[in-house]
Amino acid sequence: MKLVFATNNKHKLQEVRDIVGDRVEVLSLADINCYDDIPETADTLQGNALIKARHIYEKYGLDCFADDTGLEVEALDGSPGVYSARYAGDECDSEANMRKLLENLTGKTNRNAQFRTVIALIVKGEEMLFNGIVKGAIATEKRGDSGFGYDPIFIPEGRRESFAQMSSEMKNSMSHRFRATQQLGDYLKENYD
Ligand code: IMP
C-alpha cells in the first residue's frame, strides 16, 4: 500500500515510517512533486488536517493522510489550540509564543494542558480521524533546551521534567504525535494487511 503524508518534515516522516513498517510505503509531498502552499484556514485541528488531506486526495487522487497539532490549555478554554504555531503573531516564533502563554497564565492555579495531534486519513474516498493526546501541565518558567515549540514549558503527567529536559527517544515514546501515529498504524494493520 502507498500513502502520501502531506508533509515534508523529515522527522515526522521517519517517525511514521518507523511505526507503520514495511507494509506501507509513505511518500512525502516532494515525492509526488507537490509544492502547493495549502492554506490551513479551519478553526479546529481536525478541520486543518482534513483540508490538507482532501487537497491531496482531490488534486492527485492518491490515498493520503495529514496531521495538525496544538497545545490546549484548560484555563484558557483550549487556547492556543489550532493557533499554537502563530499564537504570538509570527509563524513559529516559539520564544514569543511561550512568553505569551506564560503571561496569560500569570496568577492562574489551573495549569492543566494537553498536546493533541489529529491525523486525517483518506483511503479510496473514505475519511478517518485519529486523535493522539498527552496530558500534562504548563510550567511556571522554561526548563531545558531540547525539542522544539512549547517543549520547555510542557511537563507531561507523571513526570517532573519538561519535554525539553528529556531525550528525544523518551519524549517521542509518549508524545501526542506518537500516539496518533500508533493509532493510524494499528488501523492500517487491521484493515490493509
Ligand atoms: P504542527 O501542526 O505539527 O505544525 O504543530 C503546530 C504547532 O504546535 C508547532 O508550531 C508548535 O508550536 C506546536 N507543537 C507541535 N508539536 C509539538 C511538540 O511536540 N512540542 C512542542 N510544541 C509542539
Coordinates of C-alpha atoms and ligand atoms in Angstrom, one line a residue:
M1 CA 0.0 0.0 0.0
K2 CA 1.2 3.5 -0.8
L3 CA 0.1 6.6 1.2
V4 CA 1.1 10.2 0.8
F5 CA 1.8 12.0 4.1
A6 CA 1.0 15.7 3.5
T7 CA 4.3 17.0 4.9
N8 CA 8.0 17.4 4.0
N9 CA 9.1 17.4 7.7
K10 CA 11.8 14.7 7.7
H11 CA 11.4 14.0 11.4
K12 CA 7.6 13.3 11.1
L13 CA 8.2 11.2 8.0
Q14 CA 10.7 9.0 9.8
E15 CA 8.5 8.6 12.9
V16 CA 5.6 7.5 10.8
R17 CA 7.7 5.1 8.7
D18 CA 9.1 3.5 11.8
I19 CA 5.6 2.9 13.2
V20 CA 3.8 1.7 10.1
G21 CA 6.7 -0.5 9.0
D22 CA 7.3 -2.0 5.6
R23 CA 3.8 -2.8 4.7
V24 CA 3.0 0.8 3.8
E25 CA 5.2 3.0 1.6
V26 CA 4.9 6.5 2.9
L27 CA 5.6 9.3 0.4
S28 CA 6.2 12.9 1.2
L29 CA 4.8 15.9 -0.7
A30 CA 8.1 16.3 -2.5
D31 CA 7.9 12.7 -3.6
I32 CA 4.7 13.5 -5.6
N33 CA 6.1 16.9 -6.8
C34 CA 3.5 18.8 -4.7
Y35 CA 4.9 22.2 -3.7
D36 CA 1.5 23.8 -3.0
D37 CA 1.1 26.1 -0.1
I38 CA -2.0 24.5 1.4
P39 CA -3.9 27.1 3.5
E40 CA -4.7 26.0 7.0
T41 CA -7.8 28.1 7.4
A42 CA -10.0 25.9 9.7
D43 CA -10.6 26.8 13.3
T44 CA -10.1 23.2 14.5
L45 CA -7.2 20.8 14.3
Q46 CA -9.4 18.2 12.7
G47 CA -10.6 20.8 10.1
N48 CA -7.0 21.7 9.2
A49 CA -5.9 18.1 8.9
L50 CA -8.9 17.4 6.6
I51 CA -8.2 20.4 4.5
K52 CA -4.6 19.2 3.8
A53 CA -5.7 15.5 3.2
R54 CA -8.6 16.5 0.9
H55 CA -6.3 18.8 -1.1
I56 CA -4.0 15.9 -1.9
Y57 CA -6.8 13.4 -2.5
E58 CA -8.8 15.7 -4.8
K59 CA -5.8 17.0 -6.8
Y60 CA -3.8 13.8 -7.1
G61 CA -6.3 11.0 -6.5
L62 CA -3.9 9.4 -4.1
D63 CA -4.6 7.8 -0.7
C64 CA -3.1 10.1 1.9
F65 CA -3.1 11.5 5.4
A66 CA -2.3 14.8 7.1
D67 CA -1.8 15.9 10.6
D68 CA -2.3 19.0 12.7
T69 CA -1.2 19.6 16.3
G70 CA -2.0 22.1 19.0
L71 CA -1.4 22.8 22.7
E72 CA -4.7 23.1 24.6
V73 CA -4.7 24.9 27.9
E74 CA -7.6 24.3 30.2
A75 CA -7.6 27.7 32.0
L76 CA -7.5 29.4 28.5
D77 CA -10.5 27.5 27.1
G78 CA -8.3 25.3 24.9
S79 CA -6.1 28.1 23.6
P80 CA -3.7 28.3 21.8
G81 CA -5.0 25.1 20.2
V82 CA -5.2 25.3 16.5
Y83 CA -3.4 28.6 16.6
S84 CA -0.3 27.2 18.5
A85 CA 2.2 27.9 15.8
R86 CA 1.2 31.6 15.5
Y87 CA -0.1 32.4 19.0
A88 CA 2.1 35.5 19.4
G89 CA 1.8 36.6 15.8
D90 CA 4.6 35.5 13.6
E91 CA 4.5 31.9 12.4
C92 CA 6.6 29.6 14.5
D93 CA 8.3 32.1 16.9
S94 CA 8.4 29.7 19.8
E95 CA 10.0 32.1 22.2
A96 CA 7.3 34.7 21.7
N97 CA 4.6 32.0 21.9
M98 CA 5.9 30.7 25.2
R99 CA 6.2 34.1 26.6
K100 CA 2.6 35.0 25.7
L101 CA 1.3 31.7 27.2
L102 CA 3.2 32.2 30.5
E103 CA 1.9 35.8 30.7
N104 CA -1.7 34.7 30.1
L105 CA -1.4 32.1 32.8
T106 CA 0.0 34.5 35.4
G107 CA -1.9 34.1 38.7
K108 CA -3.9 31.1 37.4
T109 CA -3.7 28.0 39.6
N110 CA -5.1 25.6 37.0
R111 CA -2.1 24.9 34.7
N112 CA -3.5 21.7 33.1
A113 CA -2.9 21.4 29.4
Q114 CA -2.6 18.8 26.7
F115 CA -0.9 18.4 23.4
R116 CA -3.2 16.9 20.7
T117 CA -2.4 15.6 17.3
V118 CA -5.2 14.9 14.8
I119 CA -4.4 12.7 11.8
A120 CA -6.9 12.7 8.9
L121 CA -6.6 9.6 6.6
I122 CA -8.4 9.3 3.2
V123 CA -8.4 5.9 1.6
K124 CA -10.5 5.4 -1.6
G125 CA -12.5 8.5 -0.6
E126 CA -13.3 7.3 2.9
E127 CA -12.2 9.6 5.7
M128 CA -10.9 8.5 9.1
L129 CA -9.7 10.6 12.0
F130 CA -7.2 9.7 14.8
N131 CA -6.5 11.6 18.0
G132 CA -3.3 11.4 20.0
I133 CA -3.3 13.2 23.3
V134 CA -0.6 13.7 26.0
K135 CA -1.9 15.3 29.2
G136 CA 0.3 17.5 31.4
A137 CA 0.8 20.9 32.9
I138 CA 2.4 24.2 31.9
A139 CA 5.5 25.0 34.0
T140 CA 5.9 28.5 35.6
E141 CA 9.1 29.0 33.6
K142 CA 11.1 27.5 30.8
R143 CA 13.1 24.4 31.5
G144 CA 15.6 22.5 29.3
D145 CA 16.6 23.2 25.7
S146 CA 15.9 20.1 23.7
G147 CA 13.0 19.6 21.4
F148 CA 11.1 22.5 19.8
G149 CA 7.9 24.6 20.1
Y150 CA 6.4 24.6 23.6
D151 CA 8.6 21.7 24.9
P152 CA 10.4 23.8 27.6
I153 CA 7.1 24.7 29.3
F154 CA 5.2 21.4 29.0
I155 CA 5.5 18.8 31.8
P156 CA 3.8 15.6 30.9
E157 CA 1.6 13.9 33.5
G158 CA 3.5 11.7 36.0
R159 CA 6.9 13.4 35.2
R160 CA 8.8 16.1 36.9
E161 CA 10.8 17.2 33.9
S162 CA 9.6 19.2 30.8
F163 CA 9.6 17.7 27.3
A164 CA 12.7 19.8 26.7
Q165 CA 14.6 18.1 29.5
M166 CA 14.0 14.7 28.1
S167 CA 15.9 12.7 25.5
S168 CA 14.1 12.8 22.1
E169 CA 13.6 9.0 22.5
M170 CA 11.8 9.5 25.8
K171 CA 9.7 12.3 24.6
N172 CA 8.8 10.6 21.3
S173 CA 7.7 7.4 23.1
M174 CA 5.0 9.3 25.0
S175 CA 4.1 12.1 22.6
H176 CA 0.8 13.1 21.2
R177 CA 2.1 12.6 17.7
F178 CA 3.4 9.1 18.5
R179 CA 0.0 8.2 20.0
A180 CA -1.9 9.4 16.9
T181 CA 0.6 7.7 14.6
Q182 CA 0.3 4.5 16.5
Q183 CA -3.5 4.5 16.0
L184 CA -3.0 5.1 12.3
G185 CA -0.6 2.2 12.2
D186 CA -3.0 -0.1 14.1
Y187 CA -5.8 0.9 11.8
L188 CA -3.8 0.2 8.6
K189 CA -2.6 -3.1 10.0
E190 CA -6.2 -4.2 10.8
N191 CA -7.6 -3.1 7.5
Y192 CA -5.0 -3.3 4.9
D193 CA -2.5 -6.0 5.9
Ligands
IMP1 P1 2.3 21.2 13.7 O1 0.8 21.0 13.3 O2 3.0 19.9 13.9 O3 3.0 22.1 12.7 O4 2.3 21.9 15.1 C1 1.8 23.2 15.3 C2 2.5 23.9 16.4 O5 2.3 23.2 17.7 C3 4.0 23.9 16.3 O6 4.4 25.1 15.6 C4 4.5 24.0 17.7 O7 4.4 25.3 18.2 C5 3.4 23.2 18.5 N1 3.9 21.8 18.6 C6 3.5 20.7 17.9 N2 4.1 19.6 18.3 C7 4.9 20.0 19.4 C8 5.7 19.3 20.3 O8 5.9 18.0 20.2 N3 6.4 20.0 21.2 C9 6.2 21.3 21.3 N4 5.4 22.1 20.5 C10 4.7 21.4 19.6

